[in-house]
Coordinates of N, CA and C in Angstrom, one line a residue:
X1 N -2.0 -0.9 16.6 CA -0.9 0.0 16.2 C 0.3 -0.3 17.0
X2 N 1.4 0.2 16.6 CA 2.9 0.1 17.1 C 2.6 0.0 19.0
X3 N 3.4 -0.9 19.5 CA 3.7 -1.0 20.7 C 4.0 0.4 21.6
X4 N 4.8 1.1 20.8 CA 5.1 2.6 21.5 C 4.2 3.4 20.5
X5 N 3.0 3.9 21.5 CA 1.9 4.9 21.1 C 2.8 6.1 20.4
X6 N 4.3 6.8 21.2 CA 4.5 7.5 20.5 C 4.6 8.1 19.6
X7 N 5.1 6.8 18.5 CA 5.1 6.9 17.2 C 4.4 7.5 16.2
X8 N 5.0 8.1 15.6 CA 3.6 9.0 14.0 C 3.8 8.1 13.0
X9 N 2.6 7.1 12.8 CA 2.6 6.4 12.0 C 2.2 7.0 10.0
X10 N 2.5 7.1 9.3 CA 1.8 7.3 8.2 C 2.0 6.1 7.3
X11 N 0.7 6.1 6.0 CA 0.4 5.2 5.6 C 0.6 5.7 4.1
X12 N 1.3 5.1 2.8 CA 1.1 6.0 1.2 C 0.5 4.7 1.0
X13 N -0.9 5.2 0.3 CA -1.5 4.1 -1.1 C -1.0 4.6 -2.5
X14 N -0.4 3.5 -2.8 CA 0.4 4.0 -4.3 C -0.9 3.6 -5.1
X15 N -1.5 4.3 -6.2 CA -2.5 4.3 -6.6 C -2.2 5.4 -8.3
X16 N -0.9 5.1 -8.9 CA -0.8 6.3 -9.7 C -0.7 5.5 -11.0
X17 N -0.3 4.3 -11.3 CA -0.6 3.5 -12.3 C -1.3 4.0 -13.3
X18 N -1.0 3.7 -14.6 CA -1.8 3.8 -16.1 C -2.9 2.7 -16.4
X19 N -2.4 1.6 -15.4 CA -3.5 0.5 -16.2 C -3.0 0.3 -17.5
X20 N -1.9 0.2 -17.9 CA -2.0 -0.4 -19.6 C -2.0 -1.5 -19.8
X21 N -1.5 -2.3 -18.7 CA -1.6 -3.9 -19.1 C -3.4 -4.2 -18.9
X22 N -3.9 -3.8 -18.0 CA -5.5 -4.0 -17.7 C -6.3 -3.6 -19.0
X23 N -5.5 -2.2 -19.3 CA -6.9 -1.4 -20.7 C -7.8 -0.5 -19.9
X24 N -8.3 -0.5 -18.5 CA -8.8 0.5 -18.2 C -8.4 0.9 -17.0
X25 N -8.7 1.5 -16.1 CA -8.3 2.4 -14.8 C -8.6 1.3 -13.8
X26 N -7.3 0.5 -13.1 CA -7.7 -0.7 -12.2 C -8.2 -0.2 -10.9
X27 N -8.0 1.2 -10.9 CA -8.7 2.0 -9.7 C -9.6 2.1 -9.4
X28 N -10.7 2.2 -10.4 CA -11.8 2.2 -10.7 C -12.8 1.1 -10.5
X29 N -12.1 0.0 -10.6 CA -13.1 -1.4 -10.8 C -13.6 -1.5 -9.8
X30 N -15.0 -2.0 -10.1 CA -16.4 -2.3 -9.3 C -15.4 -3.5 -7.7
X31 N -15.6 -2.8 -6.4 CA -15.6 -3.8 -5.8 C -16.2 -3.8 -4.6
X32 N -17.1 -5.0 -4.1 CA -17.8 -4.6 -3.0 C -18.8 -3.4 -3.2
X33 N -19.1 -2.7 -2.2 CA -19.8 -1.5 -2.3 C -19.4 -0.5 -3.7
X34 N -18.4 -0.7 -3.3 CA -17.6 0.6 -4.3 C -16.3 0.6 -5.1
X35 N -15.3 0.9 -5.3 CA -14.1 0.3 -6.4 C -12.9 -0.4 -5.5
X36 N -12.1 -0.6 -6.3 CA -10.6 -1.3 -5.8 C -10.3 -0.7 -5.0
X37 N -10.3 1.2 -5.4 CA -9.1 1.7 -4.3 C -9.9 2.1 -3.4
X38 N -11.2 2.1 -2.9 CA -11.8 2.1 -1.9 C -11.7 1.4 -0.9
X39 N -11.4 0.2 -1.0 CA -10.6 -1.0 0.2 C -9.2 -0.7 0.1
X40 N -8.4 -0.3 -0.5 CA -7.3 0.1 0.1 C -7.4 1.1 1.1
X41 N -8.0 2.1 0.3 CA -8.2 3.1 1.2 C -9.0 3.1 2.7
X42 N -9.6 1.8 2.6 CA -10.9 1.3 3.5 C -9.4 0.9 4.5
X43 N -8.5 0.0 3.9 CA -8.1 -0.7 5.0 C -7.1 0.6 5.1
X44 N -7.0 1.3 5.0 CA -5.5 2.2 5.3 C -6.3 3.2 6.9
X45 N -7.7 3.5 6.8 CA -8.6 4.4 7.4 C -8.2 2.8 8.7
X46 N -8.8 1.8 8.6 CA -9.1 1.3 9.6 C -7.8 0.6 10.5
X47 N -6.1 1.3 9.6 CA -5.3 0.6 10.3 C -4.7 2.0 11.5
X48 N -5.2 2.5 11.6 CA -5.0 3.7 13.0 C -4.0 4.6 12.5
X49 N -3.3 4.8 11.8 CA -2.6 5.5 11.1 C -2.8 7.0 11.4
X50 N -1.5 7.6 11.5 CA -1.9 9.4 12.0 C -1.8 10.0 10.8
X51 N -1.9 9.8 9.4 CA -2.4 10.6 8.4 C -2.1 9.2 7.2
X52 N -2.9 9.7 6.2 CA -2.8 8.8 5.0 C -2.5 10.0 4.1
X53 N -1.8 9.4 3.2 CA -1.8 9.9 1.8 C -2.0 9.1 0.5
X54 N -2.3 9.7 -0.5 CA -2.8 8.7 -1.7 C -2.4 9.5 -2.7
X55 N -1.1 8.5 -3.7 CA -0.3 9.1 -4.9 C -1.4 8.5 -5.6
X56 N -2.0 9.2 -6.7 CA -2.7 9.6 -7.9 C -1.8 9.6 -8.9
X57 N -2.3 9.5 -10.3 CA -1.6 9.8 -11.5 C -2.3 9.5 -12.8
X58 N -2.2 8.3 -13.6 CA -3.1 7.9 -14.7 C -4.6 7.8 -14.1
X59 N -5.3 8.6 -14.7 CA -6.6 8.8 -14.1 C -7.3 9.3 -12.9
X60 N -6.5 10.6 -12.6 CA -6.7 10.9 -11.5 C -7.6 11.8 -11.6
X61 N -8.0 12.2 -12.5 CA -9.6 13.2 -12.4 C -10.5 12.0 -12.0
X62 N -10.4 11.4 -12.8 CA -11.7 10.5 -12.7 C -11.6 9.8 -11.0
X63 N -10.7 9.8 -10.4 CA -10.3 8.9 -9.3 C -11.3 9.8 -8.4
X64 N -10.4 11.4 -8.5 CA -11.6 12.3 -7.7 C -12.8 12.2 -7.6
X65 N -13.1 11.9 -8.7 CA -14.7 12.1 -8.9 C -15.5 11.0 -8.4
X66 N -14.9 9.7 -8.1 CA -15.7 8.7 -7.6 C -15.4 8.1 -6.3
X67 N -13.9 8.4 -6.0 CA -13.6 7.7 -4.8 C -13.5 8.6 -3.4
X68 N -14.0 8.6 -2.6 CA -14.5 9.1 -1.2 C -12.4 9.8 -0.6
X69 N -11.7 10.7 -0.9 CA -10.9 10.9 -0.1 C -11.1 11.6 0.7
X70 N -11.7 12.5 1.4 CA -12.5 13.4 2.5 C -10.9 13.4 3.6
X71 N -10.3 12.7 3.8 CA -9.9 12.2 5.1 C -8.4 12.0 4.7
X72 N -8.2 12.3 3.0 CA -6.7 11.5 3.1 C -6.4 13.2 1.7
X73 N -4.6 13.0 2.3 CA -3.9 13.8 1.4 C -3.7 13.5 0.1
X74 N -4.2 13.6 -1.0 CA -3.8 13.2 -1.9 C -2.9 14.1 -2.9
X75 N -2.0 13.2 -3.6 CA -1.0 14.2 -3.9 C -1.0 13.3 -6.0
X76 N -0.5 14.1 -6.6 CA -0.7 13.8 -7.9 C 0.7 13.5 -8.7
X77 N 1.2 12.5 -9.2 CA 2.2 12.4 -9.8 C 2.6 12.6 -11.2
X78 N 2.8 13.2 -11.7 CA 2.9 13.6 -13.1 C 3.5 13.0 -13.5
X79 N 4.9 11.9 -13.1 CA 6.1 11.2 -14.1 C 5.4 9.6 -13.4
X80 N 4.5 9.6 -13.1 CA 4.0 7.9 -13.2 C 4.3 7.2 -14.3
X81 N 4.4 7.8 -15.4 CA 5.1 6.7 -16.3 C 5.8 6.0 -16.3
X82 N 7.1 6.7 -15.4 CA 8.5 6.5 -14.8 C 8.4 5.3 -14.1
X83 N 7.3 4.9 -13.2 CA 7.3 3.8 -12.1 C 6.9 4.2 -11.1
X84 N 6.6 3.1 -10.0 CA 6.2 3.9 -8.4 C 7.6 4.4 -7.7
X85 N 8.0 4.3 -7.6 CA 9.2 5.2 -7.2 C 9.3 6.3 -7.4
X86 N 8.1 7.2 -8.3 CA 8.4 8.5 -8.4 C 6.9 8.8 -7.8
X87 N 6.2 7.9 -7.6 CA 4.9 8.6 -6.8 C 5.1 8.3 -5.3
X88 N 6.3 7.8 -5.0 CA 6.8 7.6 -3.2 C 7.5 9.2 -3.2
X89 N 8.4 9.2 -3.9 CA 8.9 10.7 -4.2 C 8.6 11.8 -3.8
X90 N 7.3 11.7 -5.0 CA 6.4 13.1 -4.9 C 5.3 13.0 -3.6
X91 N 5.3 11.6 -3.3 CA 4.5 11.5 -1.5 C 5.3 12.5 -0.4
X92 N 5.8 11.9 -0.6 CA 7.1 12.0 0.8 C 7.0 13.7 1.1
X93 N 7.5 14.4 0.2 CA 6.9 15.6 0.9 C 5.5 16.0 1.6
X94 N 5.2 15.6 1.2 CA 3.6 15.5 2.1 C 3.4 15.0 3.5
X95 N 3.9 14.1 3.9 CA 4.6 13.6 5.3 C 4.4 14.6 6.3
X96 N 3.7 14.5 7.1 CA 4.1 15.3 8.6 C 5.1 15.0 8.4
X97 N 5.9 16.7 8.9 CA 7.3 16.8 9.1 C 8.1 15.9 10.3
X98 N 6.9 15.1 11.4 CA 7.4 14.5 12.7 C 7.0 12.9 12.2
X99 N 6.9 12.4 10.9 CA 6.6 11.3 10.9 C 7.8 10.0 11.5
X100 N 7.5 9.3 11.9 CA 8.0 8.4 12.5 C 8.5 7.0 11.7
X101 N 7.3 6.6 10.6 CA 7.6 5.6 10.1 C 6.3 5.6 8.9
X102 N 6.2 4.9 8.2 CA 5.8 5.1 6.6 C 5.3 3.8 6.0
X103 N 3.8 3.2 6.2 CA 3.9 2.4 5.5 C 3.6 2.7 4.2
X104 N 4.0 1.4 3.4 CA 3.4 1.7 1.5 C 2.4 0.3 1.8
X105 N 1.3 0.6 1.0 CA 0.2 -0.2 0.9 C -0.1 0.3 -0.8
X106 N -0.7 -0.8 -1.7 CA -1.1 -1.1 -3.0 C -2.5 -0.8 -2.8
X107 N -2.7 -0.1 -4.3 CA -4.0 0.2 -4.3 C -4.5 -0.6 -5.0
X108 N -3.7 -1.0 -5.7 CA -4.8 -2.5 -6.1 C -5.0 -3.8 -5.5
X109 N -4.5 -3.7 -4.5 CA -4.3 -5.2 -3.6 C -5.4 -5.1 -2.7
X110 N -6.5 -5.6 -2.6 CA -7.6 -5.4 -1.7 C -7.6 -6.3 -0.8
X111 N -7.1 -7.5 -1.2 CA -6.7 -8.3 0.1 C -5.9 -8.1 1.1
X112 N -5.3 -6.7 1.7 CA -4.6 -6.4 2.8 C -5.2 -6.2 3.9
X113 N -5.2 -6.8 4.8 CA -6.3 -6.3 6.6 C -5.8 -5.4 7.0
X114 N -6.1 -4.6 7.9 CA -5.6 -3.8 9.1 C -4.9 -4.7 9.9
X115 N -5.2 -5.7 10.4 CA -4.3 -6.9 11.0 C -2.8 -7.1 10.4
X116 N -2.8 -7.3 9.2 CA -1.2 -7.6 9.1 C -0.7 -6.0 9.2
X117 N -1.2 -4.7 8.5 CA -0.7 -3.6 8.8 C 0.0 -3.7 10.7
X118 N -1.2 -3.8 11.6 CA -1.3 -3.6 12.5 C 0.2 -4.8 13.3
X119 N 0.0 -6.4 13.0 CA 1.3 -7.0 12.8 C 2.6 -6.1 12.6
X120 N 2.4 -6.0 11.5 CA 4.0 -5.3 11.1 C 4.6 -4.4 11.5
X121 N 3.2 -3.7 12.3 CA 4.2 -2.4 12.8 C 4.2 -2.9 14.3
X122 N 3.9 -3.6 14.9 CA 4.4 -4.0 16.0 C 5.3 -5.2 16.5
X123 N 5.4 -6.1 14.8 CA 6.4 -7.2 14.9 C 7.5 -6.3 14.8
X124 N 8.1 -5.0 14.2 CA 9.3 -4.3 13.4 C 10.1 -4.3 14.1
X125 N 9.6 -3.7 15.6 CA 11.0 -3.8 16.4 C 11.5 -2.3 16.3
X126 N 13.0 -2.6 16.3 CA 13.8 -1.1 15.9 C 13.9 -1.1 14.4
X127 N 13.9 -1.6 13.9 CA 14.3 -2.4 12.5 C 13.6 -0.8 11.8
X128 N 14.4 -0.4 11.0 CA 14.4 0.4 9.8 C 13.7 0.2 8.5
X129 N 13.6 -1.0 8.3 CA 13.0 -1.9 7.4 C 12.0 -2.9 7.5
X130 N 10.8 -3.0 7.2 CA 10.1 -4.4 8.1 C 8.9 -4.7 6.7
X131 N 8.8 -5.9 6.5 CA 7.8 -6.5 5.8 C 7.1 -7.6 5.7
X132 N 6.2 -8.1 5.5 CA 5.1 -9.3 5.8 C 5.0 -10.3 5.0
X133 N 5.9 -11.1 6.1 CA 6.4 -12.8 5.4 C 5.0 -13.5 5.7
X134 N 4.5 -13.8 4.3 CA 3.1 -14.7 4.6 C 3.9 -16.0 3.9
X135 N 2.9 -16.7 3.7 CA 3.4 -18.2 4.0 C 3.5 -18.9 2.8
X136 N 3.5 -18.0 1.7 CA 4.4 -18.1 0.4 C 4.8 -17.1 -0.1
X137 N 5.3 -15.9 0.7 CA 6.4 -15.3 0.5 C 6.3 -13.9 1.1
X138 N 7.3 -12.9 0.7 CA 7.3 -11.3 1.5 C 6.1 -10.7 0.3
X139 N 5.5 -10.0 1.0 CA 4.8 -9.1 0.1 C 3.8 -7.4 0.7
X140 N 3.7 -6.7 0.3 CA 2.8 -5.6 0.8 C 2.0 -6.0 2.3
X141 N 1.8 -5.2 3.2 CA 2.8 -3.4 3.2 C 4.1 -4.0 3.6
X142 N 4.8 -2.5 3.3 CA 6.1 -2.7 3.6 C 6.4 -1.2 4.5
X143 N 7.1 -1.6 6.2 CA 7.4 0.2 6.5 C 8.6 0.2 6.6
X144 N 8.8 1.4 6.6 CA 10.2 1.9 6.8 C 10.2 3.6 8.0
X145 N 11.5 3.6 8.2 CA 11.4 4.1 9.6 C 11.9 5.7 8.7
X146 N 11.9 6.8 9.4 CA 11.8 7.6 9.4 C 13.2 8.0 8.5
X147 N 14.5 7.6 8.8 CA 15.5 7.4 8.7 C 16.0 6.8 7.1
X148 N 15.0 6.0 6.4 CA 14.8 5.8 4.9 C 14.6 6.6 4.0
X149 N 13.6 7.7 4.8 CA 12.9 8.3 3.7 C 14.0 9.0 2.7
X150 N 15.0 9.3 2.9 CA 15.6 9.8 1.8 C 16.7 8.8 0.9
X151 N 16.3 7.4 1.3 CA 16.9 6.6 0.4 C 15.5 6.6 -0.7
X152 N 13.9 6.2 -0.1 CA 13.2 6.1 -0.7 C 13.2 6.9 -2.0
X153 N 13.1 8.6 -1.2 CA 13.0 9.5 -2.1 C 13.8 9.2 -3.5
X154 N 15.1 8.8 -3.4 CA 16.0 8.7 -4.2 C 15.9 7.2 -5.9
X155 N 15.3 6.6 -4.8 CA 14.8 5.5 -5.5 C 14.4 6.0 -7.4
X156 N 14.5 4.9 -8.2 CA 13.8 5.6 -9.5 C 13.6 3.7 -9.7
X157 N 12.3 3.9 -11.0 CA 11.9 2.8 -11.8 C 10.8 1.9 -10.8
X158 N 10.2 1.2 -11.5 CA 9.2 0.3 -10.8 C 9.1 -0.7 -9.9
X159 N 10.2 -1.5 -9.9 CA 10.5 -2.3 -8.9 C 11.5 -2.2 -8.0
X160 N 12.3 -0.7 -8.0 CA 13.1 -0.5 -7.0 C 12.9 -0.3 -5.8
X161 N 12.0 -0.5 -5.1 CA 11.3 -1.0 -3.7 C 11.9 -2.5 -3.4
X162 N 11.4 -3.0 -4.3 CA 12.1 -4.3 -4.4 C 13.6 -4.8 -4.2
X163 N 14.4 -3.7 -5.0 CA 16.0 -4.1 -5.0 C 16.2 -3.9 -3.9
X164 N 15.5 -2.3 -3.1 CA 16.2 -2.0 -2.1 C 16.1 -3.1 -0.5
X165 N 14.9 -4.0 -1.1 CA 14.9 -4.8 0.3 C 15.7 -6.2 -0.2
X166 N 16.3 -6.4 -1.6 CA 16.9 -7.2 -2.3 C 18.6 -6.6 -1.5
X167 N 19.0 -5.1 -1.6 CA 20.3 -5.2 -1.5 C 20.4 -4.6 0.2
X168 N 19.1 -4.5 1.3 CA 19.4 -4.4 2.3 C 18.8 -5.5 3.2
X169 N 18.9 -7.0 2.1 CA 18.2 -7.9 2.9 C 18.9 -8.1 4.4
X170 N 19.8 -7.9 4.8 CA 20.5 -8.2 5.8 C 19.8 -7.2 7.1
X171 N 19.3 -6.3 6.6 CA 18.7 -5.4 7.4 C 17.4 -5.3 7.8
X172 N 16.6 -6.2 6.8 CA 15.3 -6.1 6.9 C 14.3 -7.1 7.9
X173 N 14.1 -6.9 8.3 CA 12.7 -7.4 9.4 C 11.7 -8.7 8.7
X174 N 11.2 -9.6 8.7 CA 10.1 -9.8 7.8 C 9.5 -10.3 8.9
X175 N 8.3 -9.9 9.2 CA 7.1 -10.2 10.4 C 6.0 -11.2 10.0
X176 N 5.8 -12.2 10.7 CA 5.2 -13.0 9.7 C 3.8 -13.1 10.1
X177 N 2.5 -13.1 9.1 CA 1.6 -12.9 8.8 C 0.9 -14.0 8.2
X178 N -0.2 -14.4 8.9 CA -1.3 -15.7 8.4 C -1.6 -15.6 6.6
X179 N -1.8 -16.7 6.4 CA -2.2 -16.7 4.8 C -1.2 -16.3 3.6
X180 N -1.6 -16.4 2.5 CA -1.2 -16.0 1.4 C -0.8 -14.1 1.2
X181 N 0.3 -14.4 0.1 CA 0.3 -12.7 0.1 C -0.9 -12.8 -0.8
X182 N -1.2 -11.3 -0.6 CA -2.5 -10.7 -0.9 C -3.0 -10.7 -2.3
X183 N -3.5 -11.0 -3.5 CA -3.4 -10.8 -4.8 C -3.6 -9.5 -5.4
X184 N -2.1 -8.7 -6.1 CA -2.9 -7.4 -6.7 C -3.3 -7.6 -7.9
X185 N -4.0 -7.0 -8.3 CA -4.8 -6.7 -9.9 C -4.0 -6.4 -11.1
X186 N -3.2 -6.8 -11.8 CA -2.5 -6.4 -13.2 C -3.5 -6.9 -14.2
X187 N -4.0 -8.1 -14.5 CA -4.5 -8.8 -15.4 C -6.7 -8.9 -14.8
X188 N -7.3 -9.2 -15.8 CA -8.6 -9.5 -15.9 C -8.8 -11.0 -15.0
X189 N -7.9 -11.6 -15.3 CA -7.5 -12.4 -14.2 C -7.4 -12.5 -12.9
X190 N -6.8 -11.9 -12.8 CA -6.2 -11.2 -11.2 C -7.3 -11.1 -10.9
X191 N -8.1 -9.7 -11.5 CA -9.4 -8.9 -10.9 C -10.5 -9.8 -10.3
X192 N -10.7 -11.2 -11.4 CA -11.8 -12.3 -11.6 C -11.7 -13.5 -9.9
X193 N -10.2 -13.1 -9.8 CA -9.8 -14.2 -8.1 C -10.2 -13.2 -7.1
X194 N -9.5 -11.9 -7.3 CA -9.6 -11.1 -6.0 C -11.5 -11.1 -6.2
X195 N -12.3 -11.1 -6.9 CA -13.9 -11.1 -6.8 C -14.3 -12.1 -5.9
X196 N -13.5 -13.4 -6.5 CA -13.8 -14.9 -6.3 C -13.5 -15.0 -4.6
X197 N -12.7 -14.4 -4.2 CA -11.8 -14.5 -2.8 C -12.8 -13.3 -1.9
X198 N -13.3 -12.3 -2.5 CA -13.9 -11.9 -1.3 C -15.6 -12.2 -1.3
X199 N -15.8 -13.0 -2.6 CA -17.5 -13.9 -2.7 C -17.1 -14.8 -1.6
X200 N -16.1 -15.4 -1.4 CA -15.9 -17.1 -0.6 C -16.3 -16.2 1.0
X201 N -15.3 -15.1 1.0 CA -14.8 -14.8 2.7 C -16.5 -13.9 3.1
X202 N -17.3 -13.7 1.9 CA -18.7 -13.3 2.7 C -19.4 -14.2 2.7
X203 N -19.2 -15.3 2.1 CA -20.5 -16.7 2.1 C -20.2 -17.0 3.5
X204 N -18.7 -17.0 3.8 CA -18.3 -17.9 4.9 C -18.2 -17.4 6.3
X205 N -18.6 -15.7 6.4 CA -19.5 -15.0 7.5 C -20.6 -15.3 8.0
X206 N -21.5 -15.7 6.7 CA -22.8 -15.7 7.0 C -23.6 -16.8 7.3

């Protein structure tokens, strides 16, 4: 965790997606023990974080019903159609009122460690902005300091996370992180490497 204990760290797993490019609930898919958003959520639990939250939306009964949140706020987005920008939105109130800093972590990206989490928030600095330069390019998590949250809130559409570290590149942090960015799940494809990639990293435990 962050260099200064003081800090209130929180963590959002954006997890509110429709799945329409996939056809079915990318939330859901068989991984390891248990589904996709179980290792997000896996790695969100094991990166020390003083509360988690988890935006829901396309398929969020069913999410309840299978995936273990015991331990995390989850909050439900009704205009997911809109993009993730409106399930950071509808997160953000949820927030301990004393939070400090915010990461965003993908629920379909299972390749994310507690390590680069744990990296980033200690490469950041003062920096407002901070994100994880792997070694072909920036990609998830991304935090932001306490002081954002109402640019976040404000944010609309699906890749405007993106613009905003597009039009505050001058501001932003990038902490740099071993390996590839992480692969998330859009395609049957995607799903078929992230399998392939965590068959290799248990053969090569054992």
């Amino acid at each position: 965790m962050p260099s200064r204990p003081e800090l209130r760290v929180a963590g959002l797993v954006l997890a509110a997606g429709a799945s329409r490019r996939f056809g079915s609930p990318k939330q859901l898919l068989p991984y390891g023990d248990g589904v996709l958003l179980d290792a997000a959520l896996e790695t969100a639990r094991n990166s020390g974080f003083d509360q988690i939250v988890l935006a829901l939306g396309g398929a969020a009964a069913e999410v309840r019903q299978t995936v273990d949140t015991h331990d995390v706020d989850v909050v439900e987005n009704l205009d997911y159609d809109t993009g993730c920008s409106s399930s950071i939105a509808t997160a953000i109130p949820a927030l301990h009122p004393q939070t400090d800093v915010l990461v965003l972590l993908l629920g379909d990206q299972p390749g994310v460690r507690p390590e680069s989490v744990r990296h980033l928030l200690d490469g950041r600095g003062e920096s407002s902005i901070a994100v994880c330069r792997y070694e072909n390019g920036v990609g998830h998590p991304f935090a932001f300091a306490r002081s954002e949250l109402p640019t976040l809130a404000a944010l609309h559409g699906d890749k405007a996370v993106w613009k905003l570290l597009e039009q505050r590149a001058a501001e932003v942090t990038e902490v740099p992180i071993d390996g590839a960015v992480p692969l998330d799940v859009n395609t049957q494809e995607d799903y078929e490497q992230v399998l392939a990639l965590r068959a290799g990293a248990e053969r090569s435990t054992r």
